[in-house]
PDB file of C-alpha atoms and ligand atoms in Angstrom:
ATOM      1  CA  MET A  66      84.361  42.332  66.193  1.00 53.00           C
ATOM      2  CA  THR A  67      84.271  40.147  69.014  1.00 59.00           C
ATOM      3  CA  ALA A  68      80.915  39.506  70.528  1.00 62.00           C
ATOM      4  CA  GLN A  69      80.331  40.768  74.235  1.00 68.00           C
ATOM      5  CA  PRO A  70      79.768  37.829  76.618  1.00 67.00           C
ATOM      6  CA  MET A  71      76.108  37.752  77.666  1.00 64.00           C
ATOM      7  CA  PRO A  72      75.626  37.789  81.256  1.00 60.00           C
ATOM      8  CA  PRO A  73      73.764  34.510  82.380  1.00 59.00           C
ATOM      9  CA  GLU A  74      69.967  34.585  82.733  1.00 61.00           C
ATOM     10  CA  PRO A  75      69.186  34.877  86.455  1.00 62.00           C
ATOM     11  CA  ALA A  76      68.177  31.354  87.748  1.00 64.00           C
ATOM     12  CA  ASP A  77      65.763  32.608  90.204  1.00 74.00           C
ATOM     13  CA  ALA A  78      62.883  35.333  90.150  1.00 90.00           C
ATOM     14  CA  PHE A  79      61.363  37.066  92.999  1.00 96.00           C
ATOM     15  CA  LEU A  80      57.734  36.150  92.597  1.00 96.00           C
ATOM     16  CA  PRO A  81      54.464  37.161  94.214  1.00 97.00           C
ATOM     17  CA  GLY A  82      53.519  35.117  97.245  1.00 98.00           C
ATOM     18  CA  THR A  83      57.143  34.278  98.117  1.00 98.00           C
ATOM     19  CA  VAL A  84      59.543  35.682 100.652  1.00 98.00           C
ATOM     20  CA  THR A  85      63.298  36.572 100.165  1.00 98.00           C
ATOM     21  CA  LEU A  86      65.582  37.231 103.100  1.00 98.00           C
ATOM     22  CA  VAL A  87      68.300  39.474 101.972  1.00 98.00           C
ATOM     23  CA  GLY A  88      71.605  40.348 103.439  1.00 98.00           C
ATOM     24  CA  ALA A  89      72.164  43.920 103.262  1.00 98.00           C
ATOM     25  CA  GLY A  90      75.773  43.871 104.480  1.00 98.00           C
ATOM     26  CA  PRO A  91      77.329  45.545 107.413  1.00 97.00           C
ATOM     27  CA  GLY A  92      76.346  49.122 106.467  1.00 97.00           C
ATOM     28  CA  ASP A  93      78.216  50.376 103.439  1.00 97.00           C
ATOM     29  CA  PRO A  94      75.532  50.295 100.553  1.00 97.00           C
ATOM     30  CA  GLU A  95      77.972  49.513  98.041  1.00 97.00           C
ATOM     31  CA  LEU A  96      78.580  46.258  99.729  1.00 97.00           C
ATOM     32  CA  LEU A  97      75.319  44.791  98.526  1.00 97.00           C
ATOM     33  CA  THR A  98      75.412  42.006  96.055  1.00 98.00           C
ATOM     34  CA  LEU A  99      73.772  42.352  92.520  1.00 97.00           C
ATOM     35  CA  LYS A 100      71.328  39.660  93.584  1.00 97.00           C
ATOM     36  CA  ALA A 101      70.231  41.657  96.669  1.00 98.00           C
ATOM     37  CA  VAL A 102      69.920  44.862  94.410  1.00 98.00           C
ATOM     38  CA  ARG A 103      67.623  42.887  92.155  1.00 98.00           C
ATOM     39  CA  ALA A 104      65.706  41.371  94.951  1.00 98.00           C
ATOM     40  CA  ILE A 105      65.010  44.902  96.573  1.00 98.00           C
ATOM     41  CA  GLY A 106      63.961  46.300  93.257  1.00 98.00           C
ATOM     42  CA  ALA A 107      61.408  43.443  92.720  1.00 98.00           C
ATOM     43  CA  ALA A 108      59.885  43.676  96.162  1.00 98.00           C
ATOM     44  CA  THR A 109      56.388  45.149  96.589  1.00 98.00           C
ATOM     45  CA  VAL A 110      56.939  44.816 100.505  1.00 98.00           C
ATOM     46  CA  LEU A 111      60.110  45.408 102.289  1.00 98.00           C
ATOM     47  CA  LEU A 112      60.500  44.472 106.022  1.00 97.00           C
ATOM     48  CA  VAL A 113      63.674  46.303 107.154  1.00 97.00           C
ATOM     49  CA  ASP A 114      65.538  45.120 109.936  1.00 92.00           C
ATOM     50  CA  ASP A 115      67.708  46.749 112.636  1.00 87.00           C
ATOM     51  CA  LEU A 116      71.110  47.709 111.489  1.00 93.00           C
ATOM     52  CA  VAL A 117      70.057  47.795 107.627  1.00 97.00           C
ATOM     53  CA  ASN A 118      71.411  51.089 106.482  1.00 97.00           C
ATOM     54  CA  ASP A 119      68.414  52.981 104.875  1.00 96.00           C
ATOM     55  CA  ALA A 120      70.571  53.980 101.814  1.00 97.00           C
ATOM     56  CA  VAL A 121      70.027  50.625 100.266  1.00 98.00           C
ATOM     57  CA  LEU A 122      66.297  51.483  99.922  1.00 98.00           C
ATOM     58  CA  VAL A 123      67.205  53.706  96.886  1.00 98.00           C
ATOM     59  CA  HIS A 124      67.085  50.304  95.019  1.00 98.00           C
ATOM     60  CA  ALA A 125      63.298  49.950  95.993  1.00 98.00           C
ATOM     61  CA  ALA A 126      60.625  50.206  93.469  1.00 98.00           C
ATOM     62  CA  PRO A 127      58.680  53.486  93.680  1.00 97.00           C
ATOM     63  CA  GLY A 128      55.268  52.548  95.456  1.00 95.00           C
ATOM     64  CA  ALA A 129      56.909  49.639  97.399  1.00 98.00           C
ATOM     65  CA  ARG A 130      55.614  49.471 100.762  1.00 98.00           C
ATOM     66  CA  ILE A 131      58.665  49.732 103.445  1.00 97.00           C
ATOM     67  CA  VAL A 132      58.125  48.625 107.027  1.00 96.00           C
ATOM     68  CA  HIS A 133      60.809  49.173 109.579  1.00 95.00           C
ATOM     69  CA  VAL A 134      60.699  46.419 112.139  1.00 92.00           C
ATOM     70  CA  GLY A 135      63.643  47.220 114.234  1.00 78.00           C
ATOM     71  CA  LYS A 136      64.227  48.826 117.562  1.00 58.00           C
ATOM     72  CA  ARG A 137      66.905  51.143 116.461  1.00 53.00           C
ATOM     73  CA  GLY A 138      64.373  52.522 113.599  1.00 43.00           C
ATOM     74  CA  GLY A 139      62.665  54.577 116.482  1.00 47.00           C
ATOM     75  CA  CYS A 140      59.983  52.353 117.294  1.00 50.00           C
ATOM     76  CA  LYS A 141      60.193  49.489 119.945  1.00 60.00           C
ATOM     77  CA  SER A 142      61.604  46.296 118.939  1.00 64.00           C
ATOM     78  CA  THR A 143      59.005  44.310 116.896  1.00 76.00           C
ATOM     79  CA  PRO A 144      58.564  40.792 118.566  1.00 87.00           C
ATOM     80  CA  GLN A 145      60.182  38.090 116.289  1.00 88.00           C
ATOM     81  CA  ALA A 146      56.727  36.194 116.108  1.00 90.00           C
ATOM     82  CA  PHE A 147      54.753  39.318 114.797  1.00 91.00           C
ATOM     83  CA  ILE A 148      57.651  39.957 112.077  1.00 93.00           C
ATOM     84  CA  GLU A 149      57.040  36.222 110.881  1.00 94.00           C
ATOM     85  CA  LYS A 150      53.212  36.721 110.923  1.00 94.00           C
ATOM     86  CA  LEU A 151      53.735  39.831 108.825  1.00 95.00           C
ATOM     87  CA  MET A 152      55.899  38.082 106.195  1.00 96.00           C
ATOM     88  CA  VAL A 153      53.288  35.014 106.022  1.00 97.00           C
ATOM     89  CA  MET A 154      50.276  37.627 105.663  1.00 97.00           C
ATOM     90  CA  ALA A 155      52.117  39.655 102.992  1.00 98.00           C
ATOM     91  CA  ALA A 156      53.100  36.524 101.117  1.00 98.00           C
ATOM     92  CA  ARG A 157      49.405  35.172 101.214  1.00 98.00           C
ATOM     93  CA  GLU A 158      48.133  38.326 100.008  1.00 98.00           C
ATOM     94  CA  GLY A 159      50.280  37.892  96.713  1.00 98.00           C
ATOM     95  CA  GLU A 160      53.131  40.501  97.631  1.00 98.00           C
ATOM     96  CA  VAL A 161      56.720  40.120  96.703  1.00 98.00           C
ATOM     97  CA  VAL A 162      58.082  40.023 100.191  1.00 98.00           C
ATOM     98  CA  VAL A 163      61.645  40.915 100.867  1.00 98.00           C
ATOM     99  CA  ARG A 164      63.030  40.859 104.536  1.00 97.00           C
ATOM    100  CA  LEU A 165      66.137  42.945 104.649  1.00 98.00           C
ATOM    101  CA  LYS A 166      68.505  41.938 107.373  1.00 97.00           C
ATOM    102  CA  GLY A 167      71.982  43.421 108.462  1.00 97.00           C
ATOM    103  CA  GLY A 168      74.897  41.509 107.315  1.00 98.00           C
ATOM    104  CA  ASP A 169      74.168  38.152 106.344  1.00 98.00           C
ATOM    105  CA  PRO A 170      70.741  36.464 106.996  1.00 97.00           C
ATOM    106  CA  PHE A 171      72.290  33.253 108.071  1.00 97.00           C
ATOM    107  CA  VAL A 172      74.986  34.700 110.412  1.00 97.00           C
ATOM    108  CA  PHE A 173      73.162  35.421 113.822  1.00 94.00           C
ATOM    109  CA  GLY A 174      70.359  36.849 111.886  1.00 86.00           C
ATOM    110  CA  ARG A 175      67.486  34.506 112.833  1.00 90.00           C
ATOM    111  CA  GLY A 176      67.412  33.649 109.298  1.00 93.00           C
ATOM    112  CA  GLY A 177      67.201  29.853 110.011  1.00 94.00           C
ATOM    113  CA  GLU A 178      64.409  30.315 112.202  1.00 93.00           C
ATOM    114  CA  GLU A 179      62.488  32.530 109.660  1.00 95.00           C
ATOM    115  CA  VAL A 180      63.032  29.815 106.946  1.00 96.00           C
ATOM    116  CA  GLU A 181      61.715  27.042 109.115  1.00 96.00           C
ATOM    117  CA  HIS A 182      58.660  28.998 109.976  1.00 96.00           C
ATOM    118  CA  LEU A 183      57.945  30.137 106.463  1.00 97.00           C
ATOM    119  CA  HIS A 184      58.411  26.575 105.115  1.00 97.00           C
ATOM    120  CA  SER A 185      56.023  25.346 107.951  1.00 97.00           C
ATOM    121  CA  GLN A 186      53.434  27.662 106.488  1.00 97.00           C
ATOM    122  CA  GLY A 187      53.837  26.354 103.015  1.00 97.00           C
ATOM    123  CA  ILE A 188      55.551  29.652 101.806  1.00 97.00           C
ATOM    124  CA  THR A 189      58.343  29.671  99.204  1.00 97.00           C
ATOM    125  CA  VAL A 190      61.309  31.343 100.722  1.00 97.00           C
ATOM    126  CA  GLN A 191      64.821  32.092  99.405  1.00 97.00           C
ATOM    127  CA  VAL A 192      67.899  33.644 100.984  1.00 97.00           C
ATOM    128  CA  VAL A 193      70.366  36.020  99.320  1.00 98.00           C
ATOM    129  CA  ASN A 194      73.848  36.304 101.211  1.00 97.00           C
ATOM    130  CA  GLY A 195      75.149  39.549 102.443  1.00 98.00           C
ATOM    131  CA  ILE A 196      78.597  40.518 103.818  1.00 98.00           C
ATOM    132  CA  THR A 197      78.578  39.416 107.474  1.00 98.00           C
ATOM    133  CA  ALA A 198      79.966  42.229 110.020  1.00 98.00           C
ATOM    134  CA  GLY A 199      82.823  40.005 111.224  1.00 97.00           C
ATOM    135  CA  LEU A 200      83.950  39.774 107.855  1.00 97.00           C
ATOM    136  CA  GLY A 201      83.385  43.404 106.580  1.00 96.00           C
ATOM    137  CA  GLY A 202      84.559  45.058 109.624  1.00 95.00           C
ATOM    138  CA  LEU A 203      88.182  43.491 109.624  1.00 94.00           C
ATOM    139  CA  THR A 204      88.232  44.263 105.869  1.00 94.00           C
ATOM    140  CA  ALA A 205      87.401  47.838 106.645  1.00 93.00           C
ATOM    141  CA  LEU A 206      90.630  47.933 108.490  1.00 91.00           C
ATOM    142  CA  GLY A 207      92.716  46.247 105.917  1.00 89.00           C
ATOM    143  CA  VAL A 208      93.151  43.151 107.909  1.00 89.00           C
ATOM    144  CA  PRO A 209      92.409  39.436 106.708  1.00 93.00           C
ATOM    145  CA  LEU A 210      90.344  37.045 108.919  1.00 94.00           C
ATOM    146  CA  THR A 211      92.832  34.295 108.136  1.00 93.00           C
ATOM    147  CA  HIS A 212      96.572  34.641 107.154  1.00 91.00           C
ATOM    148  CA  ARG A 213      99.001  31.629 106.574  1.00 89.00           C
ATOM    149  CA  GLU A 214     101.581  33.086 109.454  1.00 87.00           C
ATOM    150  CA  HIS A 215      98.902  33.951 111.913  1.00 88.00           C
ATOM    151  CA  ALA A 216      95.482  32.184 111.774  1.00 93.00           C
ATOM    152  CA  HIS A 217      94.423  28.737 110.092  1.00 95.00           C
ATOM    153  CA  GLY A 218      90.777  29.531 110.463  1.00 97.00           C
ATOM    154  CA  VAL A 219      88.040  31.726 111.982  1.00 98.00           C
ATOM    155  CA  VAL A 220      85.284  31.207 114.456  1.00 98.00           C
ATOM    156  CA  PHE A 221      82.178  33.594 114.595  1.00 98.00           C
ATOM    157  CA  VAL A 222      80.537  33.309 117.950  1.00 97.00           C
ATOM    158  CA  THR A 223      77.812  35.138 119.636  1.00 96.00           C
ATOM    159  CA  GLY A 224      78.223  36.699 123.016  1.00 94.00           C
ATOM    160  CA  HIS A 225      74.550  36.774 123.750  1.00 87.00           C
ATOM    161  CA  ALA A 226      72.679  33.761 124.389  1.00 76.00           C
ATOM    162  CA  LYS A 227      69.065  32.982 124.028  1.00 73.00           C
ATOM    163  CA  PRO A 228      67.254  33.096 127.444  1.00 71.00           C
ATOM    164  CA  GLY A 229      67.538  29.723 129.099  1.00 73.00           C
ATOM    165  CA  ASP A 230      70.442  28.735 127.022  1.00 80.00           C
ATOM    166  CA  SER A 231      73.721  28.225 128.783  1.00 79.00           C
ATOM    167  CA  GLY A 232      75.436  29.983 126.050  1.00 85.00           C
ATOM    168  CA  THR A 233      79.064  29.583 124.748  1.00 91.00           C
ATOM    169  CA  ASP A 234      81.468  27.534 126.652  1.00 95.00           C
ATOM    170  CA  TRP A 235      84.211  30.146 126.540  1.00 96.00           C
ATOM    171  CA  PRO A 236      87.002  28.247 128.316  1.00 96.00           C
ATOM    172  CA  ALA A 237      86.557  25.478 125.888  1.00 97.00           C
ATOM    173  CA  LEU A 238      86.543  27.854 122.880  1.00 97.00           C
ATOM    174  CA  ALA A 239      89.693  29.720 124.206  1.00 98.00           C
ATOM    175  CA  ALA A 240      91.487  26.284 124.331  1.00 97.00           C
ATOM    176  CA  THR A 241      90.531  25.534 120.762  1.00 97.00           C
ATOM    177  CA  VAL A 242      91.378  28.942 119.405  1.00 97.00           C
ATOM    178  CA  ARG A 243      94.716  28.773 120.968  1.00 96.00           C
ATOM    179  CA  ASP A 244      95.497  25.145 120.043  1.00 96.00           C
ATOM    180  CA  ALA A 245      94.234  25.324 116.503  1.00 96.00           C
ATOM    181  CA  ARG A 246      95.620  29.036 115.873  1.00 96.00           C
ATOM    182  CA  LEU A 247      92.099  30.472 114.989  1.00 97.00           C
ATOM    183  CA  THR A 248      90.866  34.121 114.814  1.00 97.00           C
ATOM    184  CA  LEU A 249      87.821  34.645 117.126  1.00 98.00           C
ATOM    185  CA  VAL A 250      85.193  37.066 116.150  1.00 98.00           C
ATOM    186  CA  ILE A 251      82.456  37.940 118.684  1.00 98.00           C
ATOM    187  CA  TYR A 252      79.124  39.287 117.713  1.00 97.00           C
ATOM    188  CA  MET A 253      76.887  40.816 120.253  1.00 96.00           C
ATOM    189  CA  GLY A 254      79.767  40.792 122.918  1.00 96.00           C
ATOM    190  CA  VAL A 255      79.772  44.441 124.257  1.00 97.00           C
ATOM    191  CA  SER A 256      77.335  44.114 127.068  1.00 94.00           C
ATOM    192  CA  GLY A 257      78.848  40.697 128.171  1.00 94.00           C
ATOM    193  CA  ALA A 258      82.414  41.820 127.627  1.00 97.00           C
ATOM    194  CA  ALA A 259      83.521  41.364 131.289  1.00 96.00           C
ATOM    195  CA  HIS A 260      82.066  37.833 131.553  1.00 95.00           C
ATOM    196  CA  ILE A 261      83.644  37.053 128.184  1.00 97.00           C
ATOM    197  CA  GLN A 262      86.987  38.543 129.077  1.00 98.00           C
ATOM    198  CA  GLN A 263      87.317  36.574 132.381  1.00 97.00           C
ATOM    199  CA  GLN A 264      86.193  33.367 130.806  1.00 96.00           C
ATOM    200  CA  LEU A 265      88.592  33.660 127.604  1.00 98.00           C
ATOM    201  CA  LEU A 266      91.529  34.549 130.043  1.00 98.00           C
ATOM    202  CA  THR A 267      91.172  30.832 131.334  1.00 97.00           C
ATOM    203  CA  GLY A 268      92.834  29.636 128.151  1.00 97.00           C
ATOM    204  CA  LEU A 269      94.325  32.621 126.312  1.00 98.00           C
ATOM    205  CA  PRO A 270      97.058  35.074 127.508  1.00 97.00           C
ATOM    206  CA  ALA A 271      96.207  38.437 128.673  1.00 98.00           C
ATOM    207  CA  SER A 272      98.626  39.712 125.934  1.00 96.00           C
ATOM    208  CA  THR A 273      96.477  38.151 123.163  1.00 97.00           C
ATOM    209  CA  PRO A 274      95.821  40.948 120.455  1.00 96.00           C
ATOM    210  CA  LEU A 275      92.154  42.223 120.154  1.00 96.00           C
ATOM    211  CA  ALA A 276      90.366  44.717 118.140  1.00 96.00           C
ATOM    212  CA  ILE A 277      86.971  46.147 118.725  1.00 97.00           C
ATOM    213  CA  ILE A 278      85.163  47.658 115.571  1.00 97.00           C
ATOM    214  CA  GLN A 279      82.094  49.746 115.903  1.00 98.00           C
ATOM    215  CA  HIS A 280      79.689  50.776 113.169  1.00 97.00           C
ATOM    216  CA  ALA A 281      81.890  48.831 110.653  1.00 97.00           C
ATOM    217  CA  THR A 282      82.066  50.087 107.027  1.00 97.00           C
ATOM    218  CA  LEU A 283      80.063  53.279 107.901  1.00 97.00           C
ATOM    219  CA  PRO A 284      81.488  56.782 107.797  1.00 95.00           C
ATOM    220  CA  HIS A 285      81.143  56.896 111.591  1.00 95.00           C
ATOM    221  CA  GLN A 286      83.226  53.706 111.973  1.00 96.00           C
ATOM    222  CA  ARG A 287      85.498  53.634 115.165  1.00 96.00           C
ATOM    223  CA  HIS A 288      87.930  51.008 116.249  1.00 96.00           C
ATOM    224  CA  ALA A 289      90.536  50.337 119.068  1.00 96.00           C
ATOM    225  CA  VAL A 290      93.223  47.935 119.053  1.00 95.00           C
ATOM    226  CA  SER A 291      94.112  46.454 122.605  1.00 96.00           C
ATOM    227  CA  THR A 292      94.489  43.017 124.395  1.00 97.00           C
ATOM    228  CA  LEU A 293      92.299  40.486 125.884  1.00 98.00           C
ATOM    229  CA  GLY A 294      93.454  41.465 129.468  1.00 98.00           C
ATOM    230  CA  ASP A 295      92.288  45.127 128.609  1.00 98.00           C
ATOM    231  CA  LEU A 296      89.052  44.458 126.847  1.00 98.00           C
ATOM    232  CA  VAL A 297      86.885  46.021 129.415  1.00 98.00           C
ATOM    233  CA  ALA A 298      89.095  48.803 130.009  1.00 98.00           C
ATOM    234  CA  THR A 299      89.331  49.682 126.251  1.00 97.00           C
ATOM    235  CA  LEU A 300      85.653  49.560 125.811  1.00 98.00           C
ATOM    236  CA  ALA A 301      85.217  52.206 128.588  1.00 97.00           C
ATOM    237  CA  ARG A 302      88.107  54.273 127.906  1.00 97.00           C
ATOM    238  CA  GLU A 303      87.387  54.650 124.190  1.00 97.00           C
ATOM    239  CA  GLN A 304      83.493  54.676 124.660  1.00 96.00           C
ATOM    240  CA  LEU A 305      82.870  51.958 122.226  1.00 97.00           C
ATOM    241  CA  GLY A 306      79.381  50.141 122.220  1.00 96.00           C
ATOM    242  CA  SER A 307      76.961  48.477 120.188  1.00 96.00           C
ATOM    243  CA  PRO A 308      76.951  47.651 117.323  1.00 97.00           C
ATOM    244  CA  ALA A 309      80.538  46.236 117.476  1.00 98.00           C
ATOM    245  CA  VAL A 310      82.497  43.147 116.751  1.00 98.00           C
ATOM    246  CA  ILE A 311      85.241  42.060 118.775  1.00 98.00           C
ATOM    247  CA  VAL A 312      88.122  40.196 117.144  1.00 97.00           C
ATOM    248  CA  VAL A 313      90.698  38.210 118.953  1.00 97.00           C
ATOM    249  CA  GLY A 314      93.840  36.838 117.452  1.00 96.00           C
ATOM    250  CA  ASP A 315      97.221  37.496 115.896  1.00 94.00           C
ATOM    251  CA  VAL A 316      95.512  38.760 112.550  1.00 94.00           C
ATOM    252  CA  VAL A 317      94.949  41.918 114.700  1.00 92.00           C
ATOM    253  CA  LEU A 318      98.683  42.721 114.793  1.00 88.00           C
ATOM    254  CA  GLY A 319      98.245  43.610 111.029  1.00 76.00           C
ATOM    255  CA  ILE A 320      96.049  46.627 111.864  1.00 74.00           C
ATOM    256  CA  ALA A 321      98.804  48.686 113.207  1.00 63.00           C
ATOM    257  CA  ALA A 322     100.968  47.874 110.126  1.00 63.00           C
ATOM    258  CA  ALA A 323      97.923  48.493 107.691  1.00 63.00           C
ATOM    259  CA  ALA A 324      97.227  51.948 109.462  1.00 58.00           C
ATOM    260  CA  ARG A 325     100.796  53.080 109.067  1.00 48.00           C
ATOM    261  CA  PRO A 326     101.014  55.564 106.252  1.00 46.00           C
ATOM    262  CA  ARG A 327     102.503  54.219 103.194  1.00 44.00           C
ATOM    263  CA  ILE A 328     105.796  55.966 102.324  1.00 44.00           C
ATOM    264  CA  ALA A 329     105.875  56.906  98.737  1.00 41.00           C
ATOM    265  CA  THR A 330     109.167  56.817  96.899  1.00 37.00           C
ATOM    266  CA  ARG A 331     109.326  58.774  93.765  1.00 37.00           C
ATOM    267  CA  SER A 332     112.100  58.691  91.111  1.00 36.00           C
ATOM    268  CA  ALA A 333     112.992  62.027  89.854  1.00 32.00           C
TER     269      ALA A 333
HETATM  270  N1  SAH Z 453      73.332  39.045 110.458  1.00 96.94           N
HETATM  271  C1  SAH Z 453      74.223  40.217 111.011  1.00 96.94           C
HETATM  272  C2  SAH Z 453      74.433  39.912 112.569  1.00 96.94           C
HETATM  273  C3  SAH Z 453      73.279  40.284 113.427  1.00 96.94           C
HETATM  274  S1  SAH Z 453      73.718  40.137 115.071  1.00 96.94           S
HETATM  275  C4  SAH Z 453      75.724  40.075 110.250  1.00 96.94           C
HETATM  276  O1  SAH Z 453      75.838  38.963 109.643  1.00 96.94           O
HETATM  277  O2  SAH Z 453      76.539  40.872 110.423  1.00 96.94           O
HETATM  278  C5  SAH Z 453      73.982  41.908 115.448  1.00 96.94           C
HETATM  279  C6  SAH Z 453      75.539  41.910 115.885  1.00 96.94           C
HETATM  280  O3  SAH Z 453      76.182  42.199 114.583  1.00 96.94           O
HETATM  281  C7  SAH Z 453      75.889  43.323 116.453  1.00 96.94           C
HETATM  282  O4  SAH Z 453      75.493  43.306 117.879  1.00 96.94           O
HETATM  283  C8  SAH Z 453      77.366  43.476 116.209  1.00 96.94           C
HETATM  284  O5  SAH Z 453      78.008  42.560 116.932  1.00 96.94           O
HETATM  285  C9  SAH Z 453      77.225  42.874 114.825  1.00 96.94           C
HETATM  286  N2  SAH Z 453      77.232  44.056 113.767  1.00 96.94           N
HETATM  287  C10 SAH Z 453      76.418  44.272 112.854  1.00 96.94           C
HETATM  288  N3  SAH Z 453      76.669  45.367 112.004  1.00 96.94           N
HETATM  289  C11 SAH Z 453      77.719  45.847 112.540  1.00 96.94           C
HETATM  290  C12 SAH Z 453      78.542  46.807 112.140  1.00 96.94           C
HETATM  291  N4  SAH Z 453      78.195  47.982 111.246  1.00 96.94           N
HETATM  292  N5  SAH Z 453      79.742  47.201 112.913  1.00 96.94           N
HETATM  293  C13 SAH Z 453      80.051  46.371 113.909  1.00 96.94           C
HETATM  294  N6  SAH Z 453      79.314  45.174 114.309  1.00 96.94           N
HETATM  295  C14 SAH Z 453      78.094  45.049 113.696  1.00 96.94           C
END
C-alpha cells in the first residue's frame, strides 16, 4: 500500500489580536481559496465589505460576530476611517479579526491603505488573495486575459480617481495598450464611461473590441460585446451598470467564439 501524501502543515495561523484581509473573489462562493475558507472559519469577528457574496459566510464559525460595513448591504457606506478603527479595536480586544473584501484585497480594495494603518497601530496583519473581478469576469465568459496572438499582457486600471487626484492619463494608456498590444481591464468605469471612451479614442480605433461584464460569476451575470466607439451607447441600450468591468482589446473577439454552441460529432 502506498502512503497518502500528507498535506503540508499550514504555515500561518489566524491568531487572537491579529487582522487578516481576505479576498472573497468576484461573487461565486466556490472561487474562494482554501486559505480564505480557513481564515473565515477561524474568525471571531468578520467585517464584511461591499460586493462580498454573503454565501461565503457559511464557512464562519457559529457565534462569530458578523458586521456588514458596505453600502450595498442596506446601510449607508461606512467611512473607511471608521472601518479601520473597528479593526484596530477588535484586534486590541483579542478577537481574531477577518476583513472580507470583494475580489482581491490588493486590487483596488484599499488593502494597501488598511495594511499601512494596522502596521502603524502595531497590529499584526496578513493578507489572503482572492480572484479579482477583472480575471474572474473574463474567465466566466471563457476568454483569457492574455493570448499569444492577441495580447502580450494586461493592465488593470481604475476609472474612478480619489478626490483631488487627476486620475488616469487615458491618452497615454491608450497609446501604450495599442503599441504593446495589451488587454485593458477597467474597474469602476461605468459612471465615467463617457469620459473614458472619449479619452481612449485619442489613441485607439473606434473599432477596438470591448466587453462589459456585470455581476461577474454570479447567477445574474450579464454581459455585452461591443466596440470602444459604442461603449456609452451599449451601456445605455443593454442597461448595464455597476458593478461591472470593461475589457478592451482583441481577446474579447474570443467571446463570440466561446459563446458559439459546440457541434457534437458522434460516430454511430
Ligand atoms: N478588490 C476588488 C475590486 C474592488 S473595486 C477586486 O479585486 O475585484 C469595485 C469594482 O470591482 C467594481 O466597481 C467593478 O468594477 C469591479 N467588480 C467587483 N465585483 C464585480 C463583479 N462581480 N462583476 C463585475 N465587476 C466587479
